[in-house]
PDB file of C-alpha atoms in Angstrom:
ATOM      1  CA  MET A   1      14.190  -2.952 -26.533  1.00 43.00           C
ATOM      2  CA  LYS A   2      13.605  -3.407 -22.824  1.00 41.00           C
ATOM      3  CA  LYS A   3      16.697  -1.323 -22.005  1.00 44.00           C
ATOM      4  CA  SER A   4      15.476   1.550 -24.167  1.00 43.00           C
ATOM      5  CA  MET A   5      12.013   1.463 -22.587  1.00 40.00           C
ATOM      6  CA  ILE A   6      13.513   1.654 -19.105  1.00 39.00           C
ATOM      7  CA  ILE A   7      15.724   4.592 -20.054  1.00 40.00           C
ATOM      8  CA  LEU A   8      12.787   6.423 -21.609  1.00 39.00           C
ATOM      9  CA  ALA A   9      10.653   5.903 -18.520  1.00 38.00           C
ATOM     10  CA  ILE A  10      13.376   7.345 -16.314  1.00 36.00           C
ATOM     11  CA  VAL A  11      13.833  10.370 -18.556  1.00 39.00           C
ATOM     12  CA  LEU A  12      10.116  11.123 -18.578  1.00 35.00           C
ATOM     13  CA  VAL A  13      10.076  11.191 -14.783  1.00 32.00           C
ATOM     14  CA  LEU A  14      13.130  13.366 -14.377  1.00 34.00           C
ATOM     15  CA  SER A  15      13.146  17.064 -15.167  1.00 33.00           C
ATOM     16  CA  THR A  16      15.236  18.534 -17.962  1.00 35.00           C
ATOM     17  CA  VAL A  17      17.963  19.501 -15.538  1.00 34.00           C
ATOM     18  CA  GLY A  18      17.596  17.435 -12.373  1.00 35.00           C
ATOM     19  CA  PHE A  19      19.079  13.961 -12.646  1.00 35.00           C
ATOM     20  CA  ALA A  20      21.971  11.924 -11.278  1.00 35.00           C
ATOM     21  CA  PHE A  21      24.783  10.201 -13.148  1.00 39.00           C
ATOM     22  CA  GLY A  22      26.465   7.263 -11.477  1.00 41.00           C
ATOM     23  CA  SER A  23      29.480   7.655 -13.743  1.00 45.00           C
ATOM     24  CA  ILE A  24      30.281  11.105 -12.344  1.00 48.00           C
ATOM     25  CA  ALA A  25      29.578  10.444  -8.683  1.00 48.00           C
ATOM     26  CA  ASN A  26      33.223  10.628  -7.641  1.00 58.00           C
ATOM     27  CA  VAL A  27      34.075  13.959  -9.220  1.00 72.00           C
ATOM     28  CA  ASN A  28      35.473  16.444  -6.707  1.00 83.00           C
ATOM     29  CA  ILE A  29      33.049  19.208  -7.524  1.00 89.00           C
ATOM     30  CA  GLN A  30      34.267  21.827  -5.078  1.00 86.00           C
ATOM     31  CA  ASP A  31      37.894  21.738  -6.187  1.00 88.00           C
ATOM     32  CA  ILE A  32      36.974  22.063  -9.847  1.00 91.00           C
ATOM     33  CA  VAL A  33      34.198  24.662  -9.781  1.00 89.00           C
ATOM     34  CA  SER A  34      36.078  26.848  -7.316  1.00 91.00           C
ATOM     35  CA  ARG A  35      38.191  28.072 -10.225  1.00 92.00           C
ATOM     36  CA  PHE A  36      35.099  29.769 -11.696  1.00 95.00           C
ATOM     37  CA  SER A  37      33.754  32.910 -10.049  1.00 95.00           C
ATOM     38  CA  ASP A  38      30.213  32.325 -11.370  1.00 95.00           C
ATOM     39  CA  VAL A  39      29.795  28.631 -10.461  1.00 95.00           C
ATOM     40  CA  SER A  40      29.249  27.095  -7.037  1.00 93.00           C
ATOM     41  CA  GLU A  41      28.930  23.470  -5.997  1.00 91.00           C
ATOM     42  CA  ASN A  42      25.246  24.123  -5.232  1.00 92.00           C
ATOM     43  CA  HIS A  43      24.341  24.887  -8.834  1.00 95.00           C
ATOM     44  CA  TRP A  44      22.290  22.136 -10.507  1.00 94.00           C
ATOM     45  CA  PHE A  45      24.883  21.856 -13.282  1.00 93.00           C
ATOM     46  CA  ALA A  46      27.966  21.824 -11.044  1.00 93.00           C
ATOM     47  CA  LYS A  47      28.605  18.079 -11.225  1.00 93.00           C
ATOM     48  CA  THR A  48      28.237  17.824 -14.994  1.00 93.00           C
ATOM     49  CA  VAL A  49      30.406  20.868 -15.616  1.00 94.00           C
ATOM     50  CA  ALA A  50      33.033  19.547 -13.195  1.00 93.00           C
ATOM     51  CA  THR A  51      33.036  16.209 -15.005  1.00 92.00           C
ATOM     52  CA  LEU A  52      33.663  17.729 -18.405  1.00 93.00           C
ATOM     53  CA  VAL A  53      36.311  20.088 -17.044  1.00 93.00           C
ATOM     54  CA  GLU A  54      38.086  17.146 -15.443  1.00 91.00           C
ATOM     55  CA  ARG A  55      37.988  15.227 -18.727  1.00 90.00           C
ATOM     56  CA  GLY A  56      39.401  18.191 -20.633  1.00 90.00           C
ATOM     57  CA  GLY A  57      36.257  18.750 -22.678  1.00 92.00           C
ATOM     58  CA  ILE A  58      35.334  22.230 -21.519  1.00 92.00           C
ATOM     59  CA  ASP A  59      36.840  25.082 -19.552  1.00 92.00           C
ATOM     60  CA  GLY A  60      36.128  28.620 -18.543  1.00 93.00           C
ATOM     61  CA  TYR A  61      37.201  31.997 -19.846  1.00 94.00           C
ATOM     62  CA  THR A  62      40.361  33.956 -19.197  1.00 93.00           C
ATOM     63  CA  ASP A  63      38.505  36.230 -16.780  1.00 95.00           C
ATOM     64  CA  GLY A  64      37.902  33.303 -14.416  1.00 95.00           C
ATOM     65  CA  THR A  65      34.236  32.776 -15.309  1.00 96.00           C
ATOM     66  CA  PHE A  66      32.435  29.816 -16.855  1.00 96.00           C
ATOM     67  CA  LYS A  67      29.441  31.785 -18.163  1.00 96.00           C
ATOM     68  CA  PRO A  68      26.956  28.930 -17.668  1.00 95.00           C
ATOM     69  CA  GLN A  69      24.009  30.908 -19.053  1.00 96.00           C
ATOM     70  CA  ARG A  70      25.726  31.893 -22.303  1.00 97.00           C
ATOM     71  CA  GLU A  71      24.463  29.920 -25.303  1.00 97.00           C
ATOM     72  CA  ILE A  72      27.034  27.478 -26.573  1.00 97.00           C
ATOM     73  CA  THR A  73      28.483  27.929 -30.053  1.00 98.00           C
ATOM     74  CA  GLN A  74      29.106  25.362 -32.761  1.00 98.00           C
ATOM     75  CA  GLY A  75      32.838  25.371 -32.132  1.00 98.00           C
ATOM     76  CA  GLU A  76      32.436  25.092 -28.365  1.00 97.00           C
ATOM     77  CA  PHE A  77      29.951  22.228 -28.552  1.00 97.00           C
ATOM     78  CA  ILE A  78      31.998  20.129 -30.959  1.00 98.00           C
ATOM     79  CA  LYS A  79      35.143  20.827 -28.957  1.00 97.00           C
ATOM     80  CA  THR A  80      33.402  19.720 -25.759  1.00 96.00           C
ATOM     81  CA  VAL A  81      32.125  16.463 -27.266  1.00 96.00           C
ATOM     82  CA  VAL A  82      35.451  15.500 -28.828  1.00 97.00           C
ATOM     83  CA  GLY A  83      37.540  16.638 -25.861  1.00 94.00           C
ATOM     84  CA  SER A  84      35.314  14.865 -23.328  1.00 93.00           C
ATOM     85  CA  LEU A  85      35.001  11.539 -25.132  1.00 93.00           C
ATOM     86  CA  HIS A  86      38.503  11.342 -26.576  1.00 93.00           C
ATOM     87  CA  GLN A  87      41.413  13.636 -25.892  1.00 90.00           C
ATOM     88  CA  GLU A  88      42.174  17.308 -25.582  1.00 92.00           C
ATOM     89  CA  LEU A  89      43.746  18.741 -28.733  1.00 95.00           C
ATOM     90  CA  PRO A  90      45.915  21.812 -29.200  1.00 95.00           C
ATOM     91  CA  LEU A  91      43.958  24.858 -30.300  1.00 94.00           C
ATOM     92  CA  ALA A  92      44.449  25.786 -33.935  1.00 96.00           C
ATOM     93  CA  LYS A  93      46.882  28.657 -34.407  1.00 93.00           C
ATOM     94  CA  ASP A  94      45.693  29.629 -37.874  1.00 90.00           C
ATOM     95  CA  GLY A  95      42.031  30.436 -38.364  1.00 94.00           C
ATOM     96  CA  HIS A  96      39.367  29.494 -35.847  1.00 97.00           C
ATOM     97  CA  TRP A  97      40.661  28.013 -32.600  1.00 97.00           C
ATOM     98  CA  ALA A  98      38.315  24.979 -32.831  1.00 97.00           C
ATOM     99  CA  MET A  99      39.398  23.745 -36.268  1.00 98.00           C
ATOM    100  CA  ASN A 100      41.490  20.868 -34.911  1.00 97.00           C
ATOM    101  CA  TYR A 101      38.374  19.600 -33.121  1.00 97.00           C
ATOM    102  CA  ILE A 102      36.239  20.054 -36.226  1.00 98.00           C
ATOM    103  CA  ARG A 103      38.645  17.963 -38.271  1.00 97.00           C
ATOM    104  CA  ARG A 104      38.739  15.306 -35.565  1.00 98.00           C
ATOM    105  CA  ALA A 105      34.937  15.223 -35.384  1.00 98.00           C
ATOM    106  CA  VAL A 106      34.853  14.579 -39.130  1.00 98.00           C
ATOM    107  CA  GLU A 107      37.340  11.718 -38.744  1.00 98.00           C
ATOM    108  CA  LEU A 108      35.204  10.220 -35.971  1.00 97.00           C
ATOM    109  CA  GLY A 109      32.053  10.452 -38.063  1.00 97.00           C
ATOM    110  CA  TYR A 110      30.275  12.838 -35.712  1.00 97.00           C
ATOM    111  CA  ILE A 111      29.872  15.490 -38.412  1.00 98.00           C
ATOM    112  CA  GLU A 112      30.306  15.617 -42.178  1.00 97.00           C
ATOM    113  CA  GLU A 113      33.086  17.264 -44.124  1.00 97.00           C
ATOM    114  CA  GLY A 114      32.124  20.896 -44.757  1.00 97.00           C
ATOM    115  CA  GLU A 115      29.079  20.733 -42.477  1.00 98.00           C
ATOM    116  CA  TYR A 116      30.552  23.341 -40.120  1.00 98.00           C
ATOM    117  CA  PRO A 117      32.373  26.047 -42.110  1.00 97.00           C
ATOM    118  CA  GLU A 118      35.013  27.908 -40.174  1.00 97.00           C
ATOM    119  CA  ALA A 119      33.136  31.187 -40.635  1.00 97.00           C
ATOM    120  CA  ASN A 120      30.115  29.755 -38.757  1.00 97.00           C
ATOM    121  CA  LEU A 121      31.820  28.269 -35.721  1.00 98.00           C
ATOM    122  CA  ASN A 122      30.991  31.227 -33.477  1.00 98.00           C
ATOM    123  CA  ASN A 123      27.297  30.879 -34.319  1.00 98.00           C
ATOM    124  CA  ILE A 124      24.967  29.320 -31.761  1.00 98.00           C
ATOM    125  CA  ILE A 125      24.489  25.606 -32.387  1.00 98.00           C
ATOM    126  CA  ASN A 126      20.841  24.536 -32.457  1.00 98.00           C
ATOM    127  CA  ARG A 127      19.216  21.456 -30.945  1.00 97.00           C
ATOM    128  CA  TYR A 128      18.820  19.722 -34.312  1.00 98.00           C
ATOM    129  CA  GLN A 129      22.551  19.953 -34.866  1.00 98.00           C
ATOM    130  CA  MET A 130      23.240  18.805 -31.321  1.00 97.00           C
ATOM    131  CA  ALA A 131      20.961  15.787 -31.763  1.00 97.00           C
ATOM    132  CA  LYS A 132      22.944  14.637 -34.786  1.00 97.00           C
ATOM    133  CA  ILE A 133      26.306  14.998 -33.072  1.00 97.00           C
ATOM    134  CA  ILE A 134      25.153  13.386 -29.825  1.00 96.00           C
ATOM    135  CA  VAL A 135      23.516  10.419 -31.572  1.00 96.00           C
ATOM    136  CA  ASN A 136      26.535   9.842 -33.810  1.00 96.00           C
ATOM    137  CA  ALA A 137      28.854  10.039 -30.814  1.00 95.00           C
ATOM    138  CA  ALA A 138      26.690   7.681 -28.751  1.00 94.00           C
ATOM    139  CA  GLU A 139      26.537   5.156 -31.593  1.00 93.00           C
ATOM    140  CA  ALA A 140      30.316   5.351 -31.939  1.00 93.00           C
ATOM    141  CA  GLN A 141      30.578   4.547 -28.230  1.00 89.00           C
ATOM    142  CA  GLY A 142      28.537   1.378 -28.795  1.00 89.00           C
ATOM    143  CA  GLU A 143      25.114   2.606 -27.714  1.00 87.00           C
ATOM    144  CA  THR A 144      22.144   0.766 -29.245  1.00 87.00           C
ATOM    145  CA  PHE A 145      18.867   2.488 -29.981  1.00 88.00           C
ATOM    146  CA  MET A 146      15.231   1.469 -30.074  1.00 83.00           C
ATOM    147  CA  GLU A 147      14.303  -0.652 -33.064  1.00 82.00           C
ATOM    148  CA  ASN A 148      11.163   1.373 -33.730  1.00 81.00           C
ATOM    149  CA  PRO A 149      11.539   4.901 -32.342  1.00 82.00           C
ATOM    150  CA  SER A 150       8.760   6.089 -34.663  1.00 82.00           C
ATOM    151  CA  SER A 151       6.257   4.763 -32.135  1.00 82.00           C
ATOM    152  CA  TYR A 152       7.106   7.832 -30.042  1.00 86.00           C
ATOM    153  CA  ILE A 153       6.428  10.424 -32.726  1.00 94.00           C
ATOM    154  CA  GLU A 154       3.185  11.433 -31.048  1.00 92.00           C
ATOM    155  CA  ARG A 155       5.104  12.465 -27.938  1.00 91.00           C
ATOM    156  CA  ILE A 156       6.864  15.222 -29.911  1.00 95.00           C
ATOM    157  CA  LYS A 157       4.128  17.703 -30.758  1.00 95.00           C
ATOM    158  CA  ASP A 158       6.220  19.661 -33.261  1.00 96.00           C
ATOM    159  CA  TYR A 159       7.582  16.532 -34.986  1.00 95.00           C
ATOM    160  CA  ASN A 160       6.044  17.427 -38.343  1.00 96.00           C
ATOM    161  CA  SER A 161       8.015  20.674 -38.428  1.00 97.00           C
ATOM    162  CA  ILE A 162      11.373  18.922 -37.955  1.00 97.00           C
ATOM    163  CA  PRO A 163      13.484  18.970 -41.159  1.00 97.00           C
ATOM    164  CA  VAL A 164      13.493  15.568 -42.869  1.00 96.00           C
ATOM    165  CA  GLY A 165      17.207  15.063 -42.367  1.00 96.00           C
ATOM    166  CA  TYR A 166      16.866  15.410 -38.602  1.00 97.00           C
ATOM    167  CA  LYS A 167      13.642  13.488 -37.901  1.00 95.00           C
ATOM    168  CA  GLU A 168      15.244  10.098 -37.189  1.00 94.00           C
ATOM    169  CA  LEU A 169      18.107  11.687 -35.247  1.00 95.00           C
ATOM    170  CA  VAL A 170      15.722  13.651 -33.036  1.00 95.00           C
ATOM    171  CA  LEU A 171      13.700  10.498 -32.358  1.00 94.00           C
ATOM    172  CA  LYS A 172      16.831   8.590 -31.408  1.00 93.00           C
ATOM    173  CA  ALA A 173      18.066  11.353 -29.125  1.00 93.00           C
ATOM    174  CA  TYR A 174      14.641  11.765 -27.545  1.00 92.00           C
ATOM    175  CA  THR A 175      13.779   8.107 -26.968  1.00 91.00           C
ATOM    176  CA  GLN A 176      17.225   7.347 -25.548  1.00 90.00           C
ATOM    177  CA  GLY A 177      17.111  10.311 -23.196  1.00 90.00           C
ATOM    178  CA  LEU A 178      20.115  11.995 -24.762  1.00 91.00           C
ATOM    179  CA  LEU A 179      18.305  15.224 -25.593  1.00 92.00           C
ATOM    180  CA  GLY A 180      14.834  15.736 -24.169  1.00 89.00           C
ATOM    181  CA  GLY A 181      11.974  17.959 -25.144  1.00 89.00           C
ATOM    182  CA  TYR A 182      10.285  20.819 -23.341  1.00 92.00           C
ATOM    183  CA  PRO A 183       7.447  20.505 -20.804  1.00 90.00           C
ATOM    184  CA  VAL A 184       4.938  21.556 -23.493  1.00 90.00           C
ATOM    185  CA  GLY A 185       5.860  18.425 -25.446  1.00 92.00           C
ATOM    186  CA  GLU A 186       7.807  20.133 -28.200  1.00 95.00           C
ATOM    187  CA  PHE A 187      11.416  19.565 -29.233  1.00 96.00           C
ATOM    188  CA  LYS A 188      12.055  23.150 -30.395  1.00 96.00           C
ATOM    189  CA  GLY A 189      15.017  22.190 -32.515  1.00 97.00           C
ATOM    190  CA  THR A 190      15.875  25.679 -33.709  1.00 98.00           C
ATOM    191  CA  ARG A 191      16.708  26.761 -30.170  1.00 97.00           C
ATOM    192  CA  GLY A 192      20.159  26.603 -28.626  1.00 97.00           C
ATOM    193  CA  LEU A 193      21.314  25.494 -25.198  1.00 96.00           C
ATOM    194  CA  THR A 194      23.290  27.308 -22.566  1.00 96.00           C
ATOM    195  CA  ARG A 195      26.764  26.072 -21.752  1.00 96.00           C
ATOM    196  CA  ALA A 196      25.390  24.515 -18.556  1.00 95.00           C
ATOM    197  CA  GLU A 197      22.568  22.736 -20.402  1.00 95.00           C
ATOM    198  CA  ALA A 198      24.901  21.550 -23.151  1.00 95.00           C
ATOM    199  CA  ALA A 199      27.317  20.113 -20.600  1.00 94.00           C
ATOM    200  CA  THR A 200      24.448  18.123 -19.116  1.00 92.00           C
ATOM    201  CA  ALA A 201      23.428  16.795 -22.537  1.00 92.00           C
ATOM    202  CA  ILE A 202      26.987  15.744 -23.372  1.00 92.00           C
ATOM    203  CA  VAL A 203      27.462  13.897 -20.086  1.00 92.00           C
ATOM    204  CA  ARG A 204      24.480  11.714 -21.025  1.00 88.00           C
ATOM    205  CA  ILE A 205      26.621  10.139 -23.762  1.00 87.00           C
ATOM    206  CA  PHE A 206      28.722   8.563 -21.020  1.00 79.00           C
TER     207      PHE A 206
END
């Protein structure tokens, strides 16, 4: 309980994008981000992006860009989580390129069978969906959560509008600092995240 309270206090002080991760302190940012024409080591997301690239979780596009402000898709997000926490897999040759990662995510218990149809993998993933994947992945890594996260419901002003199936997951992600809310106090679960923001959220699992 004490650990969770400390983490929450830290998250409330830090902004949604400005924080440090001891586990990624030794990443050689310049060498990694220099391969992308639209990322510099001075960008706020440079260290987190460099970390995931180094771990094989995410990469750029064939034109040499990373496109940090492009919203991340379902296939990209699941690929980044699985590739960063486990191992890089070969891209599927038949059907959607991310299907090998989808199947692996099902095996790991991060998502459910049939939850992400192949036809939807290029759709933007929303914050509710991210919360579920991030919490499941964190729990699989041995993370423990607050015994009574419901005591923080009042901090999420749009909590009552969260779908029932996501309420507990959002609370877990929020109280543990895995996926924060917006300055207005709302979670805004139907929104997506940019590739830069998503990389930052995924690094928090570490």
